[in-house]
């Protein structure tokens, strides 16, 4: 079956051009620093982000973990949102492997942290307390529905962190979606942070990999951490080759995914029995709920959609997430809307 897979943009398969680039990639041992394709990807990524250096890592989780471990020592504290990916979905790695203490403050529905909350989370120097070291921001914000943070907000949050002596890491897994959403070059959303991780393997379609970008000195530190984490990969240029295509060719088209998310949301709004989340859609994500009086669970509805070749993310007993990406085409939208109408008609 030709699946319409809306569960996540992580499900994107590599493009033909990526497969060709992977097959033709010039390779070497990256632990020796000798993989020309990895080196090229790292230079390209650093230039895109306006940072001195970059490090190819196996995943977004590894990029965030290597960054936190390079910023912090044991007993240091990281301030982040209570819905941060790093707090919820990264298996507690910063604590388990780094002895780093998380201090969470509420994420607002728009993905921001209140400036007041950041300020009050920064601890004074007192031997009873952990040492406040780092603020983590997330853009776009996954758990807050794919919402993007503006440059103005990022600057304000960063300023408060700096005044409190903190460094700033950005979990920019989907930072290019944020840049496209705000119609700004990506540099405008990362020039105020010390380090940023972004994913090649989500909307950008590469099969594997993320990149951590920062100063030369910081990346040297993170490089050692990556080795400790078992992330020293050898001829990983086969992966980086796809990453180069991702950076060069897949960024500018992300707006199409956002437009399809708009079209999908507009259609779902008209389907009887469905309620679009108040803040949806954002960037490439759409969240909807089945109305309580329908007597249908998300599981049951998803099973009916699956019979029509449509896969959706189940995010609650009556809740769905749908993510638009490269492999979702215009003609899929009416098919999804019809399938929902049929699944909910009694
Ligand atoms: C996907 C994601 C990550 C982690 O990426 P993996 O490659 O799945 O480890 C980190 N942060 C955010 C916001 C994400 O959406």
Coordinates of C-alpha atoms and ligand atoms in Angstrom, one line a residue:
X1 CA 0.0 0.0 0.0
X2 CA 1.1 3.6 -0.7
X3 CA 0.9 4.8 2.9
X4 CA 0.0 8.3 3.8
X5 CA 2.1 8.4 7.0
X6 CA 1.4 11.5 9.1
X7 CA 2.7 10.1 12.4
X8 CA 5.9 12.2 12.3
X9 CA 8.4 13.9 10.0
X10 CA 11.0 11.4 11.4
X11 CA 9.4 8.8 9.1
X12 CA 10.6 10.5 6.0
X13 CA 12.6 8.2 3.8
X14 CA 15.7 9.6 2.0
X15 CA 15.1 11.0 -1.5
X16 CA 16.6 9.5 -4.7
X17 CA 19.2 12.2 -4.7
X18 CA 20.2 11.4 -1.2
X19 CA 20.6 7.7 -2.0
X20 CA 22.7 8.6 -5.0
X21 CA 24.9 10.9 -2.9
X22 CA 25.3 8.2 -0.3
X23 CA 26.4 5.7 -2.9
X24 CA 28.9 8.1 -4.4
X25 CA 30.2 9.6 -1.1
X26 CA 33.9 10.0 -0.7
X27 CA 34.8 8.4 2.7
X28 CA 37.5 8.1 5.3
X29 CA 37.8 7.3 9.0
X30 CA 36.0 10.1 10.9
X31 CA 37.6 9.2 14.2
X32 CA 40.8 10.2 12.5
X33 CA 39.1 13.3 11.2
X34 CA 39.6 12.0 7.7
X35 CA 36.1 11.6 6.3
X36 CA 35.9 14.4 3.7
X37 CA 32.1 14.1 3.4
X38 CA 31.6 14.5 7.2
X39 CA 34.0 17.4 7.2
X40 CA 32.1 19.1 4.4
X41 CA 28.8 18.6 6.2
X42 CA 30.2 20.1 9.4
X43 CA 31.6 23.1 7.5
X44 CA 28.4 23.7 5.7
X45 CA 26.3 23.4 9.0
X46 CA 28.6 25.7 10.9
X47 CA 28.3 28.3 8.1
X48 CA 24.5 28.0 7.9
X49 CA 24.3 28.6 11.7
X50 CA 26.9 31.3 11.8
X51 CA 29.0 29.4 14.3
X52 CA 32.7 28.5 14.1
X53 CA 32.4 24.8 14.1
X54 CA 30.1 21.8 14.0
X55 CA 29.9 18.2 15.0
X56 CA 28.0 15.4 13.2
X57 CA 26.1 13.2 15.8
X58 CA 24.0 10.1 15.5
X59 CA 20.8 11.8 16.7
X60 CA 19.2 14.9 18.2
X61 CA 19.3 13.2 21.6
X62 CA 23.0 12.7 21.3
X63 CA 23.5 16.3 20.1
X64 CA 21.6 17.7 23.1
X65 CA 23.3 15.3 25.5
X66 CA 26.8 16.1 24.2
X67 CA 26.0 19.8 24.5
X68 CA 24.7 19.6 28.0
X69 CA 27.7 17.5 29.1
X70 CA 30.1 19.9 27.5
X71 CA 28.4 22.9 29.2
X72 CA 27.9 21.3 32.6
X73 CA 29.7 19.2 35.2
X74 CA 28.2 16.9 37.9
X75 CA 25.9 18.8 40.2
X76 CA 25.4 21.7 37.8
X77 CA 21.8 22.6 37.0
X78 CA 20.1 23.2 33.7
X79 CA 16.9 25.3 33.4
X80 CA 14.4 24.2 30.8
X81 CA 10.6 23.9 30.1
X82 CA 8.6 21.2 31.8
X83 CA 7.6 20.1 28.2
X84 CA 11.1 20.3 26.8
X85 CA 12.1 17.3 24.7
X86 CA 15.3 17.0 26.7
X87 CA 13.3 16.8 29.9
X88 CA 10.6 14.4 28.7
X89 CA 11.9 12.3 25.8
X90 CA 15.6 11.8 26.2
X91 CA 15.6 9.1 28.8
X92 CA 17.0 11.3 31.5
X93 CA 20.4 11.1 29.9
X94 CA 21.7 14.4 31.3
X95 CA 21.1 13.1 34.8
X96 CA 22.0 9.4 34.2
X97 CA 25.2 10.1 32.3
X98 CA 26.2 13.6 33.4
X99 CA 24.9 14.0 37.0
X100 CA 23.3 17.2 35.7
X101 CA 20.2 18.4 37.6
X102 CA 17.2 19.6 35.7
X103 CA 15.2 22.6 37.0
X104 CA 12.0 22.8 35.0
X105 CA 9.7 25.8 34.7
X106 CA 6.3 25.8 32.9
X107 CA 6.3 26.0 29.2
X108 CA 3.6 28.4 28.1
X109 CA 1.3 27.2 25.4
X110 CA 3.2 29.2 22.8
X111 CA 6.4 27.3 23.7
X112 CA 8.0 30.1 25.6
X113 CA 9.3 30.3 29.2
X114 CA 8.2 33.3 31.1
X115 CA 11.1 35.7 31.6
X116 CA 10.1 36.0 35.2
X117 CA 10.3 32.3 35.7
X118 CA 13.8 32.1 34.1
X119 CA 15.0 34.9 36.3
X120 CA 13.7 33.3 39.4
X121 CA 15.1 29.9 38.5
X122 CA 18.7 31.2 38.4
X123 CA 20.1 30.3 41.8
X124 CA 22.3 32.5 43.9
X125 CA 25.8 31.2 44.9
X126 CA 25.1 29.2 48.0
X127 CA 26.6 25.8 49.0
X128 CA 23.1 24.4 49.6
X129 CA 22.2 24.8 45.9
X130 CA 23.2 23.2 42.6
X131 CA 25.1 25.6 40.4
X132 CA 22.9 27.2 37.6
X133 CA 24.8 26.7 34.4
X134 CA 22.6 26.5 31.3
X135 CA 19.3 27.5 29.8
X136 CA 17.8 25.2 27.2
X137 CA 15.3 26.7 24.7
X138 CA 13.4 24.6 22.0
X139 CA 12.5 25.9 18.6
X140 CA 10.1 24.8 17.1
X141 CA 8.6 23.4 20.3
X142 CA 7.6 19.8 19.7
X143 CA 5.3 19.2 22.7
X144 CA 3.7 22.7 22.4
X145 CA 2.4 21.6 19.0
X146 CA 5.2 22.7 16.7
X147 CA 5.0 26.4 17.6
X148 CA 8.0 28.6 16.6
X149 CA 9.7 31.1 18.9
X150 CA 10.5 34.5 17.4
X151 CA 13.9 36.2 17.3
X152 CA 12.5 38.9 19.6
X153 CA 11.6 36.3 22.3
X154 CA 14.9 34.4 21.9
X155 CA 16.8 37.6 22.4
X156 CA 14.9 38.5 25.5
X157 CA 15.3 35.0 27.0
X158 CA 19.0 34.9 26.2
X159 CA 19.6 38.3 27.8
X160 CA 18.1 37.1 31.1
X161 CA 20.2 34.0 31.0
X162 CA 23.3 36.0 30.2
X163 CA 22.6 38.4 33.0
X164 CA 22.4 35.4 35.4
X165 CA 25.7 34.0 34.1
X166 CA 24.2 31.1 32.2
X167 CA 25.1 29.7 28.8
X168 CA 22.3 29.0 26.4
X169 CA 21.7 25.8 24.3
X170 CA 19.0 25.6 21.7
X171 CA 17.3 22.3 20.9
X172 CA 16.7 23.3 17.3
X173 CA 15.6 19.9 16.1
X174 CA 13.3 21.7 13.7
X175 CA 15.0 25.2 13.7
X176 CA 14.6 25.4 9.9
X177 CA 10.9 25.1 10.2
X178 CA 11.0 28.0 12.7
X179 CA 13.1 30.1 10.3
X180 CA 10.7 29.4 7.4
X181 CA 7.8 30.2 9.6
X182 CA 9.2 33.6 10.6
X183 CA 10.6 34.3 7.1
X184 CA 14.1 34.9 8.5
X185 CA 17.5 33.4 7.8
X186 CA 18.2 30.7 10.4
X187 CA 21.1 32.7 11.8
X188 CA 18.6 35.2 13.1
X189 CA 17.2 32.5 15.5
X190 CA 20.6 31.1 16.7
X191 CA 23.0 34.0 16.9
X192 CA 22.0 34.7 20.5
X193 CA 22.7 31.1 21.7
X194 CA 26.0 29.4 22.5
X195 CA 25.2 26.1 21.0
X196 CA 22.5 24.6 18.8
X197 CA 21.5 21.1 17.7
X198 CA 19.5 20.6 14.6
X199 CA 18.1 17.4 13.0
X200 CA 18.8 16.3 9.5
X201 CA 16.5 13.3 9.9
X202 CA 13.1 15.0 10.3
X203 CA 11.6 17.3 7.8
X204 CA 14.9 17.5 5.9
X205 CA 14.5 13.8 5.0
X206 CA 18.0 12.5 5.7
X207 CA 18.0 8.9 7.1
X208 CA 20.2 9.6 10.1
X209 CA 21.9 12.4 12.0
X210 CA 21.9 15.7 13.7
X211 CA 24.5 18.4 13.9
X212 CA 25.7 20.4 17.0
X213 CA 27.1 23.8 16.2
X214 CA 29.0 26.2 18.4
X215 CA 32.4 27.8 18.9
X216 CA 35.6 25.9 18.0
X217 CA 36.6 25.5 21.6
X218 CA 33.2 24.2 22.6
X219 CA 33.0 21.7 19.7
X220 CA 36.4 20.3 20.7
X221 CA 35.0 19.6 24.1
X222 CA 31.8 18.1 22.7
X223 CA 33.9 16.0 20.4
X224 CA 35.5 14.2 23.4
X225 CA 32.0 13.8 24.9
X226 CA 30.7 12.3 21.7
X227 CA 33.6 9.7 21.9
X228 CA 32.6 8.9 25.5
X229 CA 29.0 8.3 24.4
X230 CA 30.2 5.9 21.7
X231 CA 29.3 8.3 19.0
X232 CA 32.7 8.2 17.2
X233 CA 31.6 6.7 13.8
X234 CA 34.0 5.6 11.1
X235 CA 33.0 6.0 7.5
X236 CA 29.9 7.8 8.5
X237 CA 30.3 10.0 5.4
X238 CA 27.6 7.7 3.8
X239 CA 25.2 9.4 6.3
X240 CA 26.7 12.9 6.0
X241 CA 26.3 12.7 2.2
X242 CA 22.5 12.6 2.7
X243 CA 22.8 15.4 5.3
X244 CA 24.5 17.6 2.7
X245 CA 21.6 17.1 0.3
X246 CA 19.3 17.8 3.2
X247 CA 20.9 21.2 4.0
X248 CA 21.4 22.3 0.4
X249 CA 18.0 21.2 -1.1
X250 CA 15.4 20.5 1.5
X251 CA 15.4 23.6 3.6
X252 CA 13.7 26.0 1.2
X253 CA 10.8 23.6 0.5
X254 CA 9.7 23.3 4.2
X255 CA 7.1 26.1 3.6
X256 CA 5.2 23.6 1.4
X257 CA 4.8 21.3 4.5
X258 CA 3.5 24.3 6.5
X259 CA 1.0 25.1 3.7
X260 CA -0.2 21.5 3.6
X261 CA -0.6 21.6 7.4
X262 CA -2.8 24.7 7.0
X263 CA -4.9 23.0 4.3
X264 CA -5.2 19.9 6.4
X265 CA -6.2 21.9 9.5
X266 CA -8.7 24.0 7.5
X267 CA -10.4 20.8 6.2
X268 CA -10.4 19.0 9.6
X269 CA -12.1 22.1 11.1
X270 CA -15.1 21.3 8.9
X271 CA -15.3 17.6 9.7
X272 CA -18.3 17.0 12.1
X273 CA -17.2 15.4 15.3
X274 CA -13.6 16.8 15.2
X275 CA -12.2 19.7 17.1
X276 CA -9.0 21.3 16.0
X277 CA -6.8 22.3 18.8
X278 CA -7.1 26.0 19.6
X279 CA -3.5 26.8 18.6
X280 CA -3.3 24.4 15.7
X281 CA -1.8 24.3 13.1
X282 CA 1.8 25.4 13.8
X283 CA 4.5 25.0 11.2
X284 CA 4.1 21.4 9.9
X285 CA 2.0 20.0 12.8
X286 CA -1.7 19.7 13.3
X287 CA -3.4 18.5 16.5
X288 CA -7.1 17.5 16.6
X289 CA -9.5 15.9 19.1
X290 CA -12.6 13.7 18.6
X291 CA -15.5 15.4 20.4
X292 CA -16.6 13.5 23.5
X293 CA -20.1 12.8 22.3
X294 CA -18.8 10.8 19.3
X295 CA -18.3 7.7 21.4
X296 CA -15.2 6.8 19.3
X297 CA -11.7 6.5 20.7
X298 CA -8.6 7.7 18.9
X299 CA -7.5 4.0 18.7
X300 CA -10.7 3.0 16.9
X301 CA -10.6 6.0 14.6
X302 CA -6.9 5.4 13.8
X303 CA -7.7 1.8 13.0
X304 CA -10.3 2.9 10.4
X305 CA -7.9 5.4 8.9
X306 CA -5.3 2.7 8.7
X307 CA -7.6 0.6 6.5
X308 CA -7.5 3.4 4.0
X309 CA -3.7 3.6 4.2
X310 CA -3.5 6.6 6.5
X311 CA -1.4 6.6 9.6
X312 CA -1.8 9.3 12.3
X313 CA -0.1 9.8 15.7
X314 CA -2.2 9.0 18.7
X315 CA -1.4 11.5 21.5
X316 CA -4.3 10.9 23.9
X317 CA -7.5 8.9 24.3
X318 CA -9.3 11.2 21.8
X319 CA -6.3 13.1 20.4
X320 CA -4.2 12.9 17.3
X321 CA -1.1 14.6 15.9
X322 CA -0.5 14.8 12.2
X323 CA 2.8 16.0 10.8
X324 CA 3.2 17.1 7.1
X325 CA 6.5 16.4 5.4
X326 CA 8.2 15.8 2.0
X327 CA 6.2 12.6 1.3
X328 CA 2.8 14.1 2.0
X329 CA 1.5 15.5 -1.3
X330 CA -1.4 17.9 -2.0
X331 CA -3.7 15.0 -3.2
X332 CA -3.3 13.3 0.1
X333 CA -5.2 16.0 2.0
X334 CA -8.7 15.3 0.6
X335 CA -8.0 11.6 1.1
X336 CA -7.3 12.2 4.7
X337 CA -10.3 14.4 5.2
X338 CA -12.6 11.8 3.6
X339 CA -11.2 9.1 5.7
X340 CA -11.9 11.1 8.8
X341 CA -15.5 11.8 7.7
X342 CA -16.1 8.2 7.1
X343 CA -14.5 7.0 10.3
X344 CA -16.7 9.4 12.3
X345 CA -20.0 9.0 10.5
X346 CA -22.3 6.7 12.5
Ligands
LIG1 C1 13.2 14.7 17.6 C2 13.6 15.7 18.6 C3 14.8 15.5 19.3 C4 15.7 14.3 19.2 O1 16.0 13.8 18.0 P1 16.3 12.2 17.8 O2 17.1 12.3 16.6 O3 15.0 11.6 17.7 O4 17.1 11.8 19.0 C5 15.2 16.6 20.1 N1 14.5 17.6 20.3 C6 13.3 17.8 19.7 C7 12.5 19.1 19.9 C8 12.8 16.9 18.8 O5 11.7 17.0 18.2

